Amino acid sequence: MLRHSDGLREAIVNSIYQPIFSTDNKVTGILIILEEITDQVLERRKSEKDQHMLSMAIDAGELATFYYEPKNNQFSGNALLKSWFGLADKDQLDLSAAISSIIEEDRQRVMAAITDALSEESDGNYFIEYRILHAQSPNVRLVQARGKVFYDAKGKAVSLNGTLRDITEQKAEEQRKNDFISIVSHELKTPLTSINAYLQLMQRQAILTGNTNHHDITMKSLRQVRNMKNLINGFLNISRFDSGRMMIEREVFDLKELFAELEDEFKLRINSHQIVADLTQSLSIAADPNKISQVVQNLVENAAKYSPIGTQITFGYLPTVNQDIEIFVSDQGMGIAEEDRDQIFERFYRAGKDKVGTISGFGIGLYLCREIVELHNGHIAVESNSAGGTTFKVRLPAQ
């Protein structure tokens, strides 16, 4: 207990006791030296508690931890990591011992990722997925690695530390889900195709007999079949995105021709709104025409869905100052609140749930638009306000 203000406080000290000798070598007193280390001990205890909590979190998350020192090429990790890689239970190993357990097709990618993370131009972040297979384990293990480079005072990379997570079962579950979506989508499209054909026959008969009531009913039915097809295709595209099978087939084409065809199609299909195409000039672009058409269709159909009947929907394109191309779709609808604008491109998100009422949809159209645009190295954004009116802008590189 040490004096403090008008009372005492508890302290932790290092104490040194030394005898004081007289000239005839007799002990005449004791020298006591006290060094207070309260703050240091409390900080150490906090650090130990944090380390314990981190260790518990790593164990609970079934994470393997690793560190790599490029200076001496030494690699090590916790017991779980060594068991995954089939490594000996030593403190440190050469990095090549761990690399040898990685499937041959993935080794170069892993080495390149480590080299990139340690390079001077890097931000120090390390992220990669790869497969492990070694003699002690007959099954391939898929892992996801995340790490961070630590630097010395001179900015030189000292170590790469991080964690590995086993995602084998997660990826298998995702594959099963995607396979299920693909099968169901295919099976659902088969009867829909037949229904669509029967409705078209009924529509032709209604036109020939002049039965306007039947014609209107078949038109509405065909529109619903088309909406159902779009939903099915949307889920199928999500499956393709997740499995990495969604590809774009670039070709050089004229946007004016594509948009003129879309204008004719929209005017036939969307009778509830005024469709205006702004086709000012011919403009060539190297992109996938089918995917670009899908983006525009999604945006225009969304505009029709969320705009009052009879209002105008405008779509078009124009060149930008940096030689990109901007595609736009504008409506006079309910608008999008500010808090929704950053999330409307997320999967299954629907803005303004309290206002959309019975408007159908699963919230995947804008997500698909964003994925297609990003596959083209482009960007999609929205300008709107809750008072009304929305404009979607798609920025694409011309080449």
CSV table of C-alpha atoms in Angstrom, one decimal, residues 208-387:
chain,number,residue,atom,x,y,z
A,208,LEU,CA,-59.1,-13.6,-86.3
A,209,THR,CA,-62.5,-13.7,-84.6
A,210,GLY,CA,-62.3,-10.1,-83.4
A,211,ASN,CA,-62.9,-11.2,-79.8
A,212,THR,CA,-61.3,-8.2,-78.0
A,213,ASN,CA,-62.0,-9.6,-74.5
A,214,HIS,CA,-60.1,-12.8,-75.2
A,215,HIS,CA,-57.3,-10.8,-76.9
A,216,ASP,CA,-56.8,-8.6,-73.8
A,217,ILE,CA,-56.9,-11.7,-71.5
A,218,THR,CA,-54.3,-13.6,-73.5
A,219,MET,CA,-52.1,-10.4,-73.7
A,220,LYS,CA,-52.1,-10.1,-69.9
A,221,SER,CA,-51.5,-13.9,-69.5
A,222,LEU,CA,-48.5,-13.7,-71.9
A,223,ARG,CA,-47.1,-10.8,-70.0
A,224,GLN,CA,-47.3,-12.8,-66.7
A,225,VAL,CA,-45.6,-15.8,-68.5
A,226,ARG,CA,-42.9,-13.4,-69.6
A,227,ASN,CA,-42.4,-12.1,-66.1
A,228,MET,CA,-42.2,-15.7,-64.8
A,229,LYS,CA,-39.5,-16.5,-67.4
A,230,ASN,CA,-37.6,-13.4,-66.4
A,231,LEU,CA,-37.7,-14.5,-62.7
A,232,ILE,CA,-36.5,-18.0,-63.6
A,233,ASN,CA,-33.7,-16.6,-65.8
A,234,GLY,CA,-32.7,-14.3,-63.0
A,235,PHE,CA,-32.2,-17.1,-60.5
A,236,LEU,CA,-30.4,-19.1,-63.1
A,237,ASN,CA,-28.0,-16.2,-63.8
A,238,ILE,CA,-27.4,-15.9,-60.0
A,239,SER,CA,-26.4,-19.5,-60.0
A,240,ARG,CA,-24.0,-18.9,-62.9
A,241,PHE,CA,-22.5,-15.9,-61.2
A,242,ASP,CA,-21.9,-17.8,-58.0
A,243,SER,CA,-20.3,-20.7,-59.7
A,244,GLY,CA,-18.1,-18.5,-62.0
A,245,ARG,CA,-19.8,-19.8,-65.1
A,246,MET,CA,-21.3,-16.5,-66.3
A,247,MET,CA,-19.2,-15.5,-69.2
A,248,ILE,CA,-19.4,-12.5,-71.5
A,249,GLU,CA,-18.8,-12.8,-75.3
A,250,ARG,CA,-17.5,-9.5,-76.5
A,251,GLU,CA,-18.1,-8.3,-80.0
A,252,VAL,CA,-18.1,-4.8,-81.6
A,253,PHE,CA,-21.7,-3.7,-82.3
A,254,ASP,CA,-23.6,-0.4,-82.8
A,255,LEU,CA,-25.6,0.6,-79.7
A,256,LYS,CA,-28.1,2.5,-82.0
A,257,GLU,CA,-29.1,-0.7,-83.7
A,258,LEU,CA,-29.5,-2.6,-80.4
A,259,PHE,CA,-31.5,0.2,-78.8
A,260,ALA,CA,-33.7,0.6,-81.8
A,261,GLU,CA,-34.7,-3.1,-81.5
A,262,LEU,CA,-35.3,-2.7,-77.8
A,263,GLU,CA,-37.5,0.4,-78.4
A,264,ASP,CA,-39.7,-1.6,-80.8
A,265,GLU,CA,-39.9,-4.5,-78.3
A,266,PHE,CA,-40.7,-2.2,-75.3
A,267,LYS,CA,-43.5,-0.4,-77.3
A,268,LEU,CA,-45.1,-3.7,-78.1
A,269,ARG,CA,-44.8,-5.2,-74.6
A,270,ILE,CA,-45.2,-2.1,-72.3
A,271,ASN,CA,-48.5,-0.5,-73.2
A,272,SER,CA,-48.9,1.2,-69.7
A,273,HIS,CA,-46.1,3.8,-70.2
A,274,GLN,CA,-44.7,6.2,-72.7
A,275,ILE,CA,-41.4,4.7,-73.9
A,276,VAL,CA,-39.0,7.2,-75.4
A,277,ALA,CA,-35.6,6.1,-76.8
A,278,ASP,CA,-32.9,8.8,-77.1
A,279,LEU,CA,-30.9,7.5,-80.1
A,280,THR,CA,-28.8,10.5,-81.1
A,281,GLN,CA,-26.0,8.8,-83.0
A,282,SER,CA,-24.4,5.6,-84.0
A,283,LEU,CA,-21.9,4.5,-81.3
A,284,SER,CA,-19.7,1.4,-81.4
A,285,ILE,CA,-18.9,-0.6,-78.3
A,286,ALA,CA,-17.0,-3.8,-77.6
A,287,ALA,CA,-19.3,-5.8,-75.3
A,288,ASP,CA,-21.7,-8.7,-75.0
A,289,PRO,CA,-24.9,-7.4,-76.8
A,290,ASN,CA,-27.1,-10.0,-75.2
A,291,LYS,CA,-25.9,-9.1,-71.7
A,292,ILE,CA,-26.2,-5.3,-72.3
A,293,SER,CA,-29.7,-5.9,-73.7
A,294,GLN,CA,-30.6,-7.8,-70.5
A,295,VAL,CA,-29.3,-4.8,-68.4
A,296,VAL,CA,-31.4,-2.3,-70.3
A,297,GLN,CA,-34.5,-4.6,-70.2
A,298,ASN,CA,-34.2,-5.0,-66.4
A,299,LEU,CA,-33.9,-1.3,-65.9
A,300,VAL,CA,-36.8,-0.3,-68.2
A,301,GLU,CA,-39.1,-3.0,-66.8
A,302,ASN,CA,-38.2,-1.9,-63.2
A,303,ALA,CA,-39.0,1.7,-64.2
A,304,ALA,CA,-42.4,0.5,-65.5
A,305,LYS,CA,-43.1,-1.5,-62.4
A,306,TYR,CA,-42.4,1.4,-60.0
A,307,SER,CA,-43.8,4.3,-62.1
A,308,PRO,CA,-47.4,5.5,-62.3
A,309,ILE,CA,-49.3,4.4,-65.4
A,310,GLY,CA,-49.1,6.8,-68.3
A,311,THR,CA,-45.7,8.4,-67.2
A,312,GLN,CA,-42.7,8.6,-69.4
A,313,ILE,CA,-39.7,6.3,-69.4
A,314,THR,CA,-36.6,7.4,-71.3
A,315,PHE,CA,-33.6,5.3,-72.2
A,316,GLY,CA,-30.6,6.0,-74.3
A,317,TYR,CA,-26.8,6.4,-74.4
A,318,LEU,CA,-24.2,9.0,-74.9
A,319,PRO,CA,-20.3,9.2,-75.1
A,320,THR,CA,-18.5,10.7,-72.1
A,321,VAL,CA,-15.5,13.0,-72.1
A,322,ASN,CA,-13.0,10.2,-71.2
A,323,GLN,CA,-14.2,8.1,-74.2
A,324,ASP,CA,-16.4,5.8,-72.0
A,325,ILE,CA,-20.1,5.2,-72.9
A,326,GLU,CA,-23.0,6.0,-70.6
A,327,ILE,CA,-26.3,4.2,-70.8
A,328,PHE,CA,-29.2,5.8,-68.9
A,329,VAL,CA,-32.7,4.9,-68.0
A,330,SER,CA,-35.0,7.6,-66.4
A,331,ASP,CA,-38.5,7.4,-65.0
A,332,GLN,CA,-41.0,9.6,-63.2
A,333,GLY,CA,-41.7,7.0,-60.5
A,334,MET,CA,-41.8,7.0,-56.7
A,335,GLY,CA,-38.1,7.6,-56.4
A,336,ILE,CA,-35.6,5.9,-54.1
A,337,ALA,CA,-34.9,7.1,-50.6
A,338,GLU,CA,-31.3,8.0,-49.7
A,339,GLU,CA,-30.9,5.2,-47.2
A,340,ASP,CA,-31.8,2.6,-49.9
A,341,ARG,CA,-29.5,3.8,-52.7
A,342,ASP,CA,-26.3,2.1,-51.4
A,343,GLN,CA,-28.1,-1.2,-51.0
A,344,ILE,CA,-30.5,-1.6,-54.0
A,345,PHE,CA,-27.8,-3.5,-56.0
A,346,GLU,CA,-27.5,-6.1,-53.3
A,347,ARG,CA,-29.0,-9.5,-53.8
A,348,PHE,CA,-32.6,-9.8,-52.8
A,349,TYR,CA,-32.8,-6.2,-51.5
A,350,ARG,CA,-36.0,-4.3,-52.2
A,351,ALA,CA,-36.1,-0.6,-51.6
A,352,GLY,CA,-39.0,1.1,-49.9
A,353,LYS,CA,-40.7,-2.1,-48.8
A,354,ASP,CA,-43.4,-0.1,-47.1
A,355,LYS,CA,-44.3,1.6,-50.4
A,356,VAL,CA,-44.0,-1.1,-53.0
A,357,GLY,CA,-47.1,-2.9,-51.7
A,358,THR,CA,-48.1,-5.8,-53.9
A,359,ILE,CA,-45.5,-5.1,-56.6
A,360,SER,CA,-44.0,-8.5,-57.5
A,361,GLY,CA,-40.3,-9.2,-57.5
A,362,PHE,CA,-37.5,-10.9,-55.5
A,363,GLY,CA,-34.9,-8.1,-55.6
A,364,ILE,CA,-32.5,-9.8,-58.0
A,365,GLY,CA,-32.9,-7.6,-61.2
A,366,LEU,CA,-30.5,-4.8,-60.1
A,367,TYR,CA,-28.1,-7.3,-58.6
A,368,LEU,CA,-27.8,-9.0,-62.0
A,369,CYS,CA,-27.4,-5.6,-63.7
A,370,ARG,CA,-24.5,-4.8,-61.4
A,371,GLU,CA,-22.8,-8.2,-61.9
A,372,ILE,CA,-23.1,-7.9,-65.7
A,373,VAL,CA,-21.8,-4.4,-65.8
A,374,GLU,CA,-18.8,-5.3,-63.5
A,375,LEU,CA,-18.0,-8.2,-65.8
A,376,HIS,CA,-17.6,-5.6,-68.5
A,377,ASN,CA,-15.3,-3.6,-66.2
A,378,GLY,CA,-18.0,-0.9,-65.9
A,379,HIS,CA,-19.9,0.8,-63.1
A,380,ILE,CA,-23.6,1.3,-62.4
A,381,ALA,CA,-25.1,4.1,-60.2
A,382,VAL,CA,-28.4,5.6,-59.4
A,383,GLU,CA,-29.6,9.2,-59.0
A,384,SER,CA,-32.9,9.7,-57.3
A,385,ASN,CA,-34.9,11.2,-54.5
A,386,SER,CA,-37.8,10.1,-52.4
A,387,ALA,CA,-40.0,12.9,-54.0
